[in-house]
Every structure is written in C-alpha cells, then in structure tokens.
PDB file of C-alpha atoms and ligand atoms in Angstrom:
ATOM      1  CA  UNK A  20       3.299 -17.392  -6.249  1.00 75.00           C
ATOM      2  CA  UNK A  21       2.088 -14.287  -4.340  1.00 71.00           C
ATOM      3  CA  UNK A  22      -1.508 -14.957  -4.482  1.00 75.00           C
ATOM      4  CA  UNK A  23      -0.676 -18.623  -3.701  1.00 78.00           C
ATOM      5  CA  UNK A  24       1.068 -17.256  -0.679  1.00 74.00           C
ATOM      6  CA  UNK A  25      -1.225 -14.491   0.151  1.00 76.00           C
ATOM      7  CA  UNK A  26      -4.498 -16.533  -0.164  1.00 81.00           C
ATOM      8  CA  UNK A  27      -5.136 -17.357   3.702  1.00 81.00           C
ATOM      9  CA  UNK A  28      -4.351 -13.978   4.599  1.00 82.00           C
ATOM     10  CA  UNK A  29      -6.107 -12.577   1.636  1.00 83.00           C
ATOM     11  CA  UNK A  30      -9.251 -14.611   2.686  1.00 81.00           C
ATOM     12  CA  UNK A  31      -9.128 -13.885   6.458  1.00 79.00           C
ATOM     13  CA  UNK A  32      -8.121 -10.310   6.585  1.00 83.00           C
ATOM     14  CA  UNK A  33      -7.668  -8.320   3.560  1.00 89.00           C
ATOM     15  CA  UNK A  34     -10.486  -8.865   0.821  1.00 90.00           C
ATOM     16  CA  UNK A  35     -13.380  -7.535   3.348  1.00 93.00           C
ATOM     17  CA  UNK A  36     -11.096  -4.310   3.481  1.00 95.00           C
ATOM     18  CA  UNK A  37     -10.684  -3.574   0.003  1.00 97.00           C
ATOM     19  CA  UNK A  38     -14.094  -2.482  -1.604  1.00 96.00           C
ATOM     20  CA  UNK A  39     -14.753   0.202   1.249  1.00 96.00           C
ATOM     21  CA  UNK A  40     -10.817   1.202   1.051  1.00 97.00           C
ATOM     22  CA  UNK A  41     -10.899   1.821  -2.816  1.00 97.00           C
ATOM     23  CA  UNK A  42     -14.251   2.853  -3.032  1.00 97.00           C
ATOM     24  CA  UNK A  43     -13.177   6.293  -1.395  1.00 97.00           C
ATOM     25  CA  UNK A  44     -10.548   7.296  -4.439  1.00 98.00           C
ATOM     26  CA  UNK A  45     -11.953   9.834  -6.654  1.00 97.00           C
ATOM     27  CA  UNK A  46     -10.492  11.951  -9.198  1.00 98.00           C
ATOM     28  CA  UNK A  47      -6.791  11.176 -10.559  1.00 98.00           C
ATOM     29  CA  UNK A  48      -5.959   8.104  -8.668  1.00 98.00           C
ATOM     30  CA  UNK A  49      -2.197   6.733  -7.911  1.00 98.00           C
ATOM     31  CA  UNK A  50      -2.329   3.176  -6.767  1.00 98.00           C
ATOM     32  CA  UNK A  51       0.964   2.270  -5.692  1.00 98.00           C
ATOM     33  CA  UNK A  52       2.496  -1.618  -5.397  1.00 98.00           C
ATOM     34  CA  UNK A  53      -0.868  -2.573  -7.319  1.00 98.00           C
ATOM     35  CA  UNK A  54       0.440  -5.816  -7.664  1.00 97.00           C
ATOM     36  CA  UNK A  55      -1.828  -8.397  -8.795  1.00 96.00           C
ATOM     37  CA  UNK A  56      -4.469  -6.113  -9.337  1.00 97.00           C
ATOM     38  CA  UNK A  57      -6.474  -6.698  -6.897  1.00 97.00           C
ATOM     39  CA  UNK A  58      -8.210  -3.843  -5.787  1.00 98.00           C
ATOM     40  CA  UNK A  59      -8.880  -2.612  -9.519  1.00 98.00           C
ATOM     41  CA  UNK A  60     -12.515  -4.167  -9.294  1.00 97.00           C
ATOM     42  CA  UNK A  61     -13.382  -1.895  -6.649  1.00 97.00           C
ATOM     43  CA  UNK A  62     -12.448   1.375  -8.016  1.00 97.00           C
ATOM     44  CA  UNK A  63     -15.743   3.898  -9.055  1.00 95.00           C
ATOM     45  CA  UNK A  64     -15.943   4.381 -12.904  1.00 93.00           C
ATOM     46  CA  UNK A  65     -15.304   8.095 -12.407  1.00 92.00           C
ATOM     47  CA  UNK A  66     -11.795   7.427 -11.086  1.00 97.00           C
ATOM     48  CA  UNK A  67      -8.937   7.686 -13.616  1.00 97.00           C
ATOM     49  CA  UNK A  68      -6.597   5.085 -12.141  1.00 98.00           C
ATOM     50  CA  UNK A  69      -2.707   4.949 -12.507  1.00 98.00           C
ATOM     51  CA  UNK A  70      -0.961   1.824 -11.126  1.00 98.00           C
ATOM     52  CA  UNK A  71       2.517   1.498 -10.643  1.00 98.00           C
ATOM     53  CA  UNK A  72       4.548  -1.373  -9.180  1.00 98.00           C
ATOM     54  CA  UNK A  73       8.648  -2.250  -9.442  1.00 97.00           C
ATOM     55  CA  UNK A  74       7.712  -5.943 -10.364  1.00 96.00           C
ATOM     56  CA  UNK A  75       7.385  -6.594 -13.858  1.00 97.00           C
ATOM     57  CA  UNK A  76       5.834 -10.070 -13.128  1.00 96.00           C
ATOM     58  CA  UNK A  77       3.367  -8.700 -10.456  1.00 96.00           C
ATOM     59  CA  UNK A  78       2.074  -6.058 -13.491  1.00 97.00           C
ATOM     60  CA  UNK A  79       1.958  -8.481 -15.967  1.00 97.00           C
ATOM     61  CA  UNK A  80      -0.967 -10.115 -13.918  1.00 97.00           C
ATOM     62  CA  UNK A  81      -2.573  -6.811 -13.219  1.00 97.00           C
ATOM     63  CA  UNK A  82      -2.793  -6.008 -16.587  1.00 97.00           C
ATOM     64  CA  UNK A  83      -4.663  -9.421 -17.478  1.00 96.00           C
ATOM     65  CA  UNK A  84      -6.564  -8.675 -14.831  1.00 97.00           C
ATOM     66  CA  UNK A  85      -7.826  -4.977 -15.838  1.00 97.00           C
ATOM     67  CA  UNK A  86      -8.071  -6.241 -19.269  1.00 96.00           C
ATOM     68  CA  UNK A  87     -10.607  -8.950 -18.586  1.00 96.00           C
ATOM     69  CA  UNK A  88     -12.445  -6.023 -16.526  1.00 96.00           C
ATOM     70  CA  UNK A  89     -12.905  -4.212 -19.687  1.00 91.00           C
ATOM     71  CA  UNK A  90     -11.835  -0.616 -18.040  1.00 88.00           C
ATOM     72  CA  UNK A  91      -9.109   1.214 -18.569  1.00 89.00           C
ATOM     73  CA  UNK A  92      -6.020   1.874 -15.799  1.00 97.00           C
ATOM     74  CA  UNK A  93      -2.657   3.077 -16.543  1.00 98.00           C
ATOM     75  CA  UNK A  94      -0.339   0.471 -15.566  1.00 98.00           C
ATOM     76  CA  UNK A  95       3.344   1.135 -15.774  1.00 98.00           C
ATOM     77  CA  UNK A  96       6.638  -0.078 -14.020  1.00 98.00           C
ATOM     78  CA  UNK A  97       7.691   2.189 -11.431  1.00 98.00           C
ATOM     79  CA  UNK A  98       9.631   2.801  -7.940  1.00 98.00           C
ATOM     80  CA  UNK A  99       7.890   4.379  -5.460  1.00 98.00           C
ATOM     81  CA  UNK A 100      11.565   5.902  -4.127  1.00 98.00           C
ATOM     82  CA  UNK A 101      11.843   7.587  -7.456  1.00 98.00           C
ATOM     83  CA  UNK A 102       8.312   8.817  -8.659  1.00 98.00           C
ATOM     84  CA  UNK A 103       8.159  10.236 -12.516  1.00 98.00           C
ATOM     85  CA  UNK A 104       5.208  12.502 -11.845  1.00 98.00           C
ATOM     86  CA  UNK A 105       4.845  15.808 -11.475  1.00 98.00           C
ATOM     87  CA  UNK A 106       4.356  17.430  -7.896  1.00 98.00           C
ATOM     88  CA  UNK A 107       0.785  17.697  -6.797  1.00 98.00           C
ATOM     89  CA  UNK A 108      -0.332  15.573  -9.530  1.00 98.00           C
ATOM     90  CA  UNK A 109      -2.888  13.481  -8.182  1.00 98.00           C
ATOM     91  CA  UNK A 110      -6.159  13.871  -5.612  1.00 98.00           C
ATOM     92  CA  UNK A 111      -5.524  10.292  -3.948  1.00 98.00           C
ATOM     93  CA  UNK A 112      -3.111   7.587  -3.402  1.00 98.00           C
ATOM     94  CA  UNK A 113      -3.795   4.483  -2.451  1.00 98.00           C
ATOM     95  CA  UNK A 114      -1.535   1.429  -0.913  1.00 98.00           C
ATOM     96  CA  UNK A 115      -2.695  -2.009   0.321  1.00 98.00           C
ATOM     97  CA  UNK A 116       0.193  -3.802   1.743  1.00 96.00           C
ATOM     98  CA  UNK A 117       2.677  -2.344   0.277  1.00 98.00           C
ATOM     99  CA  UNK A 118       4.767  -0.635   3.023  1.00 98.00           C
ATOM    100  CA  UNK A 119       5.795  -3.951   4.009  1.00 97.00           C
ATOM    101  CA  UNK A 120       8.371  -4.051   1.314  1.00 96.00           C
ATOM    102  CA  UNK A 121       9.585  -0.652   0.271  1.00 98.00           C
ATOM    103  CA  UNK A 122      13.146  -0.521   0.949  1.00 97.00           C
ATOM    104  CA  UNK A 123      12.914   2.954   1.983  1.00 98.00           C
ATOM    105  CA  UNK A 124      10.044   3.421   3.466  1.00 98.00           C
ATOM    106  CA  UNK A 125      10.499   7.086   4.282  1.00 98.00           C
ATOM    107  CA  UNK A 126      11.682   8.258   0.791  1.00 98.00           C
ATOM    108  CA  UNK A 127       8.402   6.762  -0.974  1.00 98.00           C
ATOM    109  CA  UNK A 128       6.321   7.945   1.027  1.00 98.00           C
ATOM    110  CA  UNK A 129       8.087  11.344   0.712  1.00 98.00           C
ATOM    111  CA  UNK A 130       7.117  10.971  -3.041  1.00 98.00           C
ATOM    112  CA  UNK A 131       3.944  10.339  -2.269  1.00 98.00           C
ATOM    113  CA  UNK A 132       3.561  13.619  -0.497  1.00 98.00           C
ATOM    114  CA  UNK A 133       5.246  15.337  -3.358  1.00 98.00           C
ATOM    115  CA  UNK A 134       2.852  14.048  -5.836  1.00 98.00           C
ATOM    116  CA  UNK A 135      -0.566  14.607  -4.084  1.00 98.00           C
ATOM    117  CA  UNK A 136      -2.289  17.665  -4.356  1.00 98.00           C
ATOM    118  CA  UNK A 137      -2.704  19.666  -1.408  1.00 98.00           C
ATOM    119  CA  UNK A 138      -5.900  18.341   0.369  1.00 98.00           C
ATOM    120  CA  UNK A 139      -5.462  15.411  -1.133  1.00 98.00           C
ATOM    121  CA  UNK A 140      -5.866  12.069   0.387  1.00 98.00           C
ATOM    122  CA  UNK A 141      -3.705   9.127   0.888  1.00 98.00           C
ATOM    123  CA  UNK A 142      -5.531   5.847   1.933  1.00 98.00           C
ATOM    124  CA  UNK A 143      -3.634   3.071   2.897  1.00 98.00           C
ATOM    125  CA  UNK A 144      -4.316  -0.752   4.621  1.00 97.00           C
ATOM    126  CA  UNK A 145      -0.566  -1.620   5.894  1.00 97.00           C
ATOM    127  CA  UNK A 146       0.357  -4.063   8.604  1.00 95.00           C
ATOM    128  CA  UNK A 147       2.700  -2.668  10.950  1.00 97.00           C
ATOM    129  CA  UNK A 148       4.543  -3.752  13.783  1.00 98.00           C
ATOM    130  CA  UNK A 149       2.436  -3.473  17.255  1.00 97.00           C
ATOM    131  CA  UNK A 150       2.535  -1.151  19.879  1.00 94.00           C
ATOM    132  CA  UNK A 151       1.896  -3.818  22.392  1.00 96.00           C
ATOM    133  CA  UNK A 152       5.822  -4.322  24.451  1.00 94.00           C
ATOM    134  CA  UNK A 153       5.678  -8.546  24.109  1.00 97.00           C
ATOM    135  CA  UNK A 154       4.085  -8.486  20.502  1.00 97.00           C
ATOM    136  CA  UNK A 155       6.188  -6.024  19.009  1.00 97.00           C
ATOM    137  CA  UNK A 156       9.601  -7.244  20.469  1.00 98.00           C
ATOM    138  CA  UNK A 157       8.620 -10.703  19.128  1.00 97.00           C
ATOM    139  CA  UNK A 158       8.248  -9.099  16.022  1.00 97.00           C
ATOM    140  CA  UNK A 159      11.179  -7.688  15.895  1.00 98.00           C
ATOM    141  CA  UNK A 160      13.424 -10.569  16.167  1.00 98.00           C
ATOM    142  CA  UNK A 161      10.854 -12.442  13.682  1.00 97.00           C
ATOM    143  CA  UNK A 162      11.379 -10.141  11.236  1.00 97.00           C
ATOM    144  CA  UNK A 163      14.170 -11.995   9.615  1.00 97.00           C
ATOM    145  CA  UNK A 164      12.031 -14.807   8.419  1.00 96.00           C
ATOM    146  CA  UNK A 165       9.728 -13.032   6.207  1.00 94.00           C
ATOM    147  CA  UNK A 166      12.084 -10.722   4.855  1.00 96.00           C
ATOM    148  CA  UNK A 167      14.511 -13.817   3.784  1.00 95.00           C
ATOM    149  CA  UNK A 168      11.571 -15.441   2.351  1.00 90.00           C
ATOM    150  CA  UNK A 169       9.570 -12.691   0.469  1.00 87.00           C
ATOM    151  CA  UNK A 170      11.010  -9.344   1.119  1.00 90.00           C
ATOM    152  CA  UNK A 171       8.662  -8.456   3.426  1.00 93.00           C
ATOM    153  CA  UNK A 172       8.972  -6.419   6.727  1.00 97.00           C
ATOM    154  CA  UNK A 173       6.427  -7.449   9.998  1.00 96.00           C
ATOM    155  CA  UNK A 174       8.017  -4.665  11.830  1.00 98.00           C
ATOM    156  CA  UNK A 175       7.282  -1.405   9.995  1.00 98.00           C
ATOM    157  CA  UNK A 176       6.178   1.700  11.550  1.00 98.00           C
ATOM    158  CA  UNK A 177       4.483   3.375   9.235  1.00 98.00           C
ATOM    159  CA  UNK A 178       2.507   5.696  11.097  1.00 97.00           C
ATOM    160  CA  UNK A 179       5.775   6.974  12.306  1.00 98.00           C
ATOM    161  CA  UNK A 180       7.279   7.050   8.552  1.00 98.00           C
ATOM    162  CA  UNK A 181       4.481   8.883   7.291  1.00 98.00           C
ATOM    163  CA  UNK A 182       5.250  11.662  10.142  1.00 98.00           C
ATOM    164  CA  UNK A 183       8.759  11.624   8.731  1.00 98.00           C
ATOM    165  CA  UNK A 184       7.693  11.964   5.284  1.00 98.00           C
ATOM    166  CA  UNK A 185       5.827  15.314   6.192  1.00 98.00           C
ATOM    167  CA  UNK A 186       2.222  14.043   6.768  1.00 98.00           C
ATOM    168  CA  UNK A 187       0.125  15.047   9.962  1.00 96.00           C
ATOM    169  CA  UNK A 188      -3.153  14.377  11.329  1.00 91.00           C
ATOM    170  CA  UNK A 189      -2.810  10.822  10.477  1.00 97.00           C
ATOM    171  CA  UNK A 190      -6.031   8.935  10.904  1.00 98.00           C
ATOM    172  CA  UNK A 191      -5.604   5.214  11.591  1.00 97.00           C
ATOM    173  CA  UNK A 192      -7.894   2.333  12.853  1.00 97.00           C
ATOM    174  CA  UNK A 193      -7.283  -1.348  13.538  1.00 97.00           C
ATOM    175  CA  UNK A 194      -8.686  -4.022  10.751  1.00 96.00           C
ATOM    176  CA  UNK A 195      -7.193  -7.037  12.808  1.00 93.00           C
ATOM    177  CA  UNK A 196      -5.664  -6.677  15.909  1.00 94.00           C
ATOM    178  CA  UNK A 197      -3.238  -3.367  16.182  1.00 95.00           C
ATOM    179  CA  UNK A 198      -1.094  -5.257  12.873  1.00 95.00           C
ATOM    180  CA  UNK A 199      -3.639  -4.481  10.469  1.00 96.00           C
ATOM    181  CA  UNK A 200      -4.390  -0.515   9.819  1.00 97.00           C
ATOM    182  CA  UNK A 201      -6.167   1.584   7.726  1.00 98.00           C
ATOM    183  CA  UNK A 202      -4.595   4.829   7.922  1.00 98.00           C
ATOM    184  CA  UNK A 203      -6.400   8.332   5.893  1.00 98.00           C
ATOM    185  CA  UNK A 204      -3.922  11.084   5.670  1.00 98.00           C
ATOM    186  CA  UNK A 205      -4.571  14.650   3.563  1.00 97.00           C
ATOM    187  CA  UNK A 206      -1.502  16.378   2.598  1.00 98.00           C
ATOM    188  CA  UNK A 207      -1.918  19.737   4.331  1.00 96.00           C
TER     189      UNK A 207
HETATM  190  C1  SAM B  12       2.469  -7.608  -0.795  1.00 89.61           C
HETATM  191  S1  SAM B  12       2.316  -6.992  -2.415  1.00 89.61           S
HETATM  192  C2  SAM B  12       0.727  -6.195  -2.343  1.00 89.61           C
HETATM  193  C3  SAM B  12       0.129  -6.011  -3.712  1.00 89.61           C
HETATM  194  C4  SAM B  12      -1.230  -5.317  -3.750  1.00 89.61           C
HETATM  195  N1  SAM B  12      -1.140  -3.944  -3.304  1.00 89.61           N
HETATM  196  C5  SAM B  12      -2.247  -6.081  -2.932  1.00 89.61           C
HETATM  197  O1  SAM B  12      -2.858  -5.497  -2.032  1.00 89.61           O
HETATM  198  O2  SAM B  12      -2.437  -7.266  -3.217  1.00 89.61           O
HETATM  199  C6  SAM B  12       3.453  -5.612  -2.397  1.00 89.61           C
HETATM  200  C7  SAM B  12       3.638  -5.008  -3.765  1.00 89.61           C
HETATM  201  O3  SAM B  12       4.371  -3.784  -3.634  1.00 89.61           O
HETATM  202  C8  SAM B  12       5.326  -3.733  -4.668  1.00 89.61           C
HETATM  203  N2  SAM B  12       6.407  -2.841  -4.253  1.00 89.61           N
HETATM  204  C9  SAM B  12       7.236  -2.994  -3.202  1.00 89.61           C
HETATM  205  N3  SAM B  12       8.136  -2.006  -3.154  1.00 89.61           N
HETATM  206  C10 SAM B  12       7.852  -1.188  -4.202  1.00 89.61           C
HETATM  207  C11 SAM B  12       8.454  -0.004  -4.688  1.00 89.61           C
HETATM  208  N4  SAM B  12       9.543   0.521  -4.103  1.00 89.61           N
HETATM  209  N5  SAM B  12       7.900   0.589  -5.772  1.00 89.61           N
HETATM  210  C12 SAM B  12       6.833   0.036  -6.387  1.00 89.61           C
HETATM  211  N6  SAM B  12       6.245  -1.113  -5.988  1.00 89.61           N
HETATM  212  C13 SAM B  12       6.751  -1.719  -4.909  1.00 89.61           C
HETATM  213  C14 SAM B  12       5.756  -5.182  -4.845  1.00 89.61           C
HETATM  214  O4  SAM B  12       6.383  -5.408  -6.093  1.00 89.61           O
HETATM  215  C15 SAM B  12       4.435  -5.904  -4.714  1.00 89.61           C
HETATM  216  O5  SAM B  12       3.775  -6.039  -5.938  1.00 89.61           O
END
C-alpha cells in the first residue's frame, strides 16, 4: 500500500535524491524507518548497514528486497524513541522520510544523537513544514488529513527538533520547494 501510495511522489521527488543521499554513509551505518527498502541499492559495499523500522509489514518487504540484492543488511524491528544500541555506536545515520511519522520527534532524534559517534554524521531527506507565512499556515490546518489517513505529519519542524535533540551546525538545502530538505548534521 505504501509504495502504491508513495509512487507519484516517489517518481517526482524522492528517487533522484536517494543514490547521492546514501552514497555518502560509510562505516557502521544506522538506517532508520528503512521501510520498503528502498535506499538499500544505493548503499557502497564497504558500508555495514543496520535497518530498523517499527512496522513489521514495511520490513518484511525490505528484507525481500535486500535478499534479492544478494548483500547483507541487518534488518530488525525497532523504535526509534527507544534505541537498543549502545551510545556512540555508529559513524552515520541515515533517514528518508521518516520524520514525518515519529510520534516523538524530539526523543528519536535524541537517540539518534546518543548512538552516533562523535563526528559522526546524520543525513537525512525529510519534508517539513515551510517557512513561507501562507504555505505553512495552510499546512498547518491540513495537517489533519494526512495524519488521519497514513500517520503522517506535513507540518514538522525538524530542523528545529534536531536543535532540541542536541545537534548544531545543521546543514540543510531545498530538494523541492522549502518542503523537501536534505539536512547533514555531525554530532559535535
Ligand atoms: C514514509 S515511510 C519511509 C520509508 C523509507 N525510509 C523510504 O524512504 O521509503 C516512514 C517509515 O518510518 C517508519 N517509522 C515511523 N516511525 C518510526 C519509529 N518511531 N521507529 C521506527 N520506524 C518508524 C514507518 O514504519 C515507515 O516504514
């Protein structure tokens, strides 16, 4: 249903992003709301991926997916509120879309802190609400719709809720119009 759902705005906006997104993780490798998997075909062989996601369903698709790749990703069931790994654990974390949803924005990202290494690097394509006074507003009272359909927030300010979180020096640049970012944070 979500790729169904996804596929206009998958072909218009999002699958140019993703092989120049993913192809900066190196090293030990968080992915977090992988979803459908579909960023694992971009990732360099060198990078030992982990993906977690709180939707059985969505994983069970990933998994088909990284299995007809042939490579190998750790795949496991997981909140992003409540993170099972170790502090400073990994040298990247990436999210595509995913900010959207998380019911607590601020606590996951929080975790996300917590489990990169210092100097490591989070990379991240989120839509987020707009700074622009008309757009935004409108956003705001839209918001209702997608959330009561598919749990997903138009409205999220997530260059703000990584500042909460503890992140600075937050680089972020539009991908389609000022809804569409990719943001580069390193964990100081
Ligand atoms: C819109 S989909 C994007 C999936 C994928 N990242 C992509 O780019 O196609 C959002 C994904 O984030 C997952 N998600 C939302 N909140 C989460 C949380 N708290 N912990 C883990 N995964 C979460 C959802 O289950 C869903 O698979």
């Amino acid at each position: 249903m979500y790729d169904m759902m996804d596929a206009m705005m998958e072909a218009r906006m999002f699958k140019k992003e993703r092989p120049a997104l993913v192809q900066q993780a190196s090293g030990k490798v968080l992915e977090v709301g992988v979803g459908t998997g579909k960023n694992l075909p971009h990732y360099n062989e060198d990078a030992e991926v982990f993906g977690i996601d709180f939707s059985p369903r969505m994983l069970a698709k990933a998994k088909r997916v990284a299995a007809d790749l042939g490579k190998s990703f750790q795949l496991m069931e997981m909140d992003v509120q409540t993170l099972e790994f170790a502090d400073n654990s990994f040298d990247c974390v990436v999210t595509t879309c995913v900010f959207c949803s998380v019911p607590d924005p601020v606590k996951g990202l929080e975790e996300i802190h917590r489990v990169l290494k210092p100097g490591g690097q989070l990379i991240m394509l989120e839509h987020v609400r707009s700074e622009g006074p008309v757009k935004g507003k409108l956003m705001d009272w839209l918001n209702f719709i997608p959330v009561h359909l598919y749990g997903a927030n138009i409205n999220r300010r997530t260059v703000d809720n990584l500042r909460a979180a503890g992140f600075n020096h937050i680089e972020s640049s539009d991908a389609w119009s000022d809804i569409l970012k990719r943001i580069r944070v390193v964990k100081e």
